Structure formats: C-alpha cells, structure tokens
PDB file of C-alpha atoms in Angstrom:
ATOM      1  CA  UNK A  14    -135.636  10.061 -58.616  1.00 42.00           C
ATOM      2  CA  UNK A  15    -137.723   6.882 -58.450  1.00 45.00           C
ATOM      3  CA  UNK A  16    -140.649   6.526 -56.195  1.00 48.00           C
ATOM      4  CA  UNK A  17    -142.493   2.954 -55.374  1.00 48.00           C
ATOM      5  CA  UNK A  18    -146.019   2.839 -54.135  1.00 46.00           C
ATOM      6  CA  UNK A  19    -147.407  -0.714 -53.049  1.00 48.00           C
ATOM      7  CA  UNK A  20    -151.141  -1.061 -53.774  1.00 48.00           C
ATOM      8  CA  UNK A  21    -153.194  -3.073 -51.180  1.00 48.00           C
ATOM      9  CA  UNK A  22    -155.546  -5.593 -52.720  1.00 47.00           C
ATOM     10  CA  UNK A  23    -159.116  -5.261 -51.503  1.00 48.00           C
ATOM     11  CA  UNK A  24    -161.491  -7.607 -51.194  1.00 48.00           C
ATOM     12  CA  UNK A  25    -163.390  -8.578 -54.603  1.00 49.00           C
ATOM     13  CA  UNK A  26    -166.862  -6.886 -54.529  1.00 51.00           C
ATOM     14  CA  UNK A  27    -169.733  -8.973 -55.987  1.00 47.00           C
ATOM     15  CA  UNK A  28    -169.458  -7.086 -59.142  1.00 47.00           C
ATOM     16  CA  UNK A  29    -165.817  -8.293 -59.405  1.00 56.00           C
ATOM     17  CA  UNK A  30    -165.094  -9.294 -63.319  1.00 65.00           C
ATOM     18  CA  UNK A  31    -162.495 -11.389 -62.948  1.00 80.00           C
ATOM     19  CA  UNK A  32    -159.780  -9.111 -64.271  1.00 86.00           C
ATOM     20  CA  UNK A  33    -156.401  -9.103 -62.241  1.00 89.00           C
ATOM     21  CA  UNK A  34    -155.917  -6.337 -59.911  1.00 89.00           C
ATOM     22  CA  UNK A  35    -152.686  -3.809 -59.658  1.00 88.00           C
ATOM     23  CA  UNK A  36    -150.575  -5.105 -56.979  1.00 93.00           C
ATOM     24  CA  UNK A  37    -147.399  -2.874 -57.598  1.00 93.00           C
ATOM     25  CA  UNK A  38    -146.717   0.620 -59.085  1.00 89.00           C
ATOM     26  CA  UNK A  39    -143.343   2.170 -59.385  1.00 92.00           C
ATOM     27  CA  UNK A  40    -142.493   5.308 -61.531  1.00 89.00           C
ATOM     28  CA  UNK A  41    -139.776   7.649 -62.565  1.00 93.00           C
ATOM     29  CA  UNK A  42    -139.210  10.485 -64.240  1.00 92.00           C
ATOM     30  CA  UNK A  43    -136.438  11.112 -66.631  1.00 90.00           C
ATOM     31  CA  UNK A  44    -135.596  13.736 -69.106  1.00 89.00           C
ATOM     32  CA  UNK A  45    -133.349  13.310 -72.119  1.00 82.00           C
ATOM     33  CA  UNK A  46    -130.454  16.024 -72.196  1.00 83.00           C
ATOM     34  CA  UNK A  47    -129.049  15.580 -75.662  1.00 80.00           C
ATOM     35  CA  UNK A  48    -129.070  13.006 -78.630  1.00 77.00           C
ATOM     36  CA  UNK A  49    -126.679  12.450 -81.277  1.00 78.00           C
ATOM     37  CA  UNK A  50    -128.800  15.152 -83.889  1.00 80.00           C
ATOM     38  CA  UNK A  51    -129.287  17.937 -81.004  1.00 76.00           C
ATOM     39  CA  UNK A  52    -127.289  19.427 -78.562  1.00 77.00           C
ATOM     40  CA  UNK A  53    -129.715  19.941 -76.097  1.00 74.00           C
ATOM     41  CA  UNK A  54    -133.432  18.947 -75.446  1.00 77.00           C
ATOM     42  CA  UNK A  55    -134.304  18.689 -71.914  1.00 80.00           C
ATOM     43  CA  UNK A  56    -137.424  16.402 -72.731  1.00 86.00           C
ATOM     44  CA  UNK A  57    -139.283  14.698 -69.740  1.00 90.00           C
ATOM     45  CA  UNK A  58    -140.808  11.293 -69.856  1.00 91.00           C
ATOM     46  CA  UNK A  59    -142.528   9.299 -67.102  1.00 93.00           C
ATOM     47  CA  UNK A  60    -141.342   5.556 -66.911  1.00 93.00           C
ATOM     48  CA  UNK A  61    -144.348   3.498 -65.552  1.00 91.00           C
ATOM     49  CA  UNK A  62    -143.790  -0.115 -63.880  1.00 93.00           C
ATOM     50  CA  UNK A  63    -147.290  -1.984 -63.317  1.00 92.00           C
ATOM     51  CA  UNK A  64    -147.602  -5.232 -61.701  1.00 94.00           C
ATOM     52  CA  UNK A  65    -150.578  -7.001 -61.324  1.00 93.00           C
ATOM     53  CA  UNK A  66    -151.981 -10.200 -59.205  1.00 93.00           C
ATOM     54  CA  UNK A  67    -151.331 -12.790 -62.023  1.00 93.00           C
ATOM     55  CA  UNK A  68    -147.759 -11.781 -62.039  1.00 93.00           C
ATOM     56  CA  UNK A  69    -147.257  -9.692 -65.070  1.00 95.00           C
ATOM     57  CA  UNK A  70    -145.538  -6.800 -65.192  1.00 94.00           C
ATOM     58  CA  UNK A  71    -146.128  -4.038 -67.673  1.00 92.00           C
ATOM     59  CA  UNK A  72    -143.632  -1.267 -68.606  1.00 93.00           C
ATOM     60  CA  UNK A  73    -144.612   2.133 -70.166  1.00 90.00           C
ATOM     61  CA  UNK A  74    -142.604   5.154 -71.100  1.00 93.00           C
ATOM     62  CA  UNK A  75    -144.984   8.114 -71.929  1.00 93.00           C
ATOM     63  CA  UNK A  76    -144.589  12.138 -72.359  1.00 92.00           C
ATOM     64  CA  UNK A  77    -145.031  14.228 -69.544  1.00 90.00           C
ATOM     65  CA  UNK A  78    -148.382  15.404 -71.941  1.00 92.00           C
ATOM     66  CA  UNK A  79    -149.613  11.844 -72.353  1.00 93.00           C
ATOM     67  CA  UNK A  80    -149.276  10.891 -68.606  1.00 91.00           C
ATOM     68  CA  UNK A  81    -151.201  14.258 -67.799  1.00 93.00           C
ATOM     69  CA  UNK A  82    -153.735  12.957 -70.369  1.00 95.00           C
ATOM     70  CA  UNK A  83    -154.010   9.437 -68.913  1.00 89.00           C
ATOM     71  CA  UNK A  84    -154.301  11.069 -65.116  1.00 91.00           C
ATOM     72  CA  UNK A  85    -156.855  13.073 -65.957  1.00 95.00           C
ATOM     73  CA  UNK A  86    -159.076  10.110 -67.818  1.00 95.00           C
ATOM     74  CA  UNK A  87    -158.725   7.978 -64.915  1.00 91.00           C
ATOM     75  CA  UNK A  88    -159.447  10.680 -62.306  1.00 94.00           C
ATOM     76  CA  UNK A  89    -162.796  11.262 -64.649  1.00 96.00           C
ATOM     77  CA  UNK A  90    -163.200   7.504 -64.754  1.00 94.00           C
ATOM     78  CA  UNK A  91    -162.863   7.236 -60.855  1.00 92.00           C
ATOM     79  CA  UNK A  92    -165.528  10.279 -60.368  1.00 93.00           C
ATOM     80  CA  UNK A  93    -167.845   8.466 -62.565  1.00 93.00           C
ATOM     81  CA  UNK A  94    -167.859   5.246 -60.561  1.00 90.00           C
ATOM     82  CA  UNK A  95    -168.018   7.272 -57.422  1.00 91.00           C
ATOM     83  CA  UNK A  96    -171.471   8.829 -58.911  1.00 90.00           C
ATOM     84  CA  UNK A  97    -173.063   5.187 -60.113  1.00 89.00           C
ATOM     85  CA  UNK A  98    -172.162   3.687 -56.547  1.00 88.00           C
ATOM     86  CA  UNK A  99    -173.877   6.875 -54.761  1.00 87.00           C
ATOM     87  CA  UNK A 100    -176.695   6.324 -56.871  1.00 84.00           C
ATOM     88  CA  UNK A 101    -176.980   2.673 -56.056  1.00 81.00           C
ATOM     89  CA  UNK A 102    -176.721   3.243 -52.594  1.00 76.00           C
ATOM     90  CA  UNK A 103    -179.192   6.241 -52.604  1.00 74.00           C
ATOM     91  CA  UNK A 104    -181.301   3.686 -54.779  1.00 77.00           C
ATOM     92  CA  UNK A 105    -180.939   0.844 -51.969  1.00 77.00           C
ATOM     93  CA  UNK A 106    -182.205   3.501 -49.051  1.00 75.00           C
ATOM     94  CA  UNK A 107    -185.609   4.141 -51.152  1.00 74.00           C
ATOM     95  CA  UNK A 108    -186.437   0.831 -51.014  1.00 69.00           C
TER      96      UNK A 108
END
C-alpha cells in the first residue's frame, strides 16, 4: 500500500537558514517474502520518497527498526524546538 502526503510550504521565519523545504513525501511499506538463498524471510522495509523545494528528490530504503529510530529522533528534535520557541516567547513577555 502506498500513501502520499503533500506538505504545505510554510512562509519562511526570520531565522530561516536558506535550506530547501520539504514539498512532497511519499512512503510505502514492502515485505521481502523470499530470496534465492532463503525460502521464507518476511522482512518489512520502508521506502521513502522526499521532494524538496529546490527540485531534488531523495529516495531511502530502511528497515522497520531504522525507520522507528528515525521517527523517534525526529519527534525528539521537534519537541526540543517547541521548548526553545516557548522559552523565547516567555522571554519576550517578560521584557
């Protein structure tokens, strides 16, 4: 099964670094059923297709375990960014 999600481009913040933004994300989960060497494997992996605002396309194939680690790292990073932004807003209110 394949799913596709279009990512809305947000207006750049004053702290924008000039890096391209994510404009397209497609993903698919595949399962290897067997190979020439083994009759039955049943190993899932995730295929990621990322499109950026500068027109580049990146393709990734990762194991389910690698994807879970990646997802967790992204989630942790986003939480840290939110904490920093909240602290900045609190600092501005105190001024």
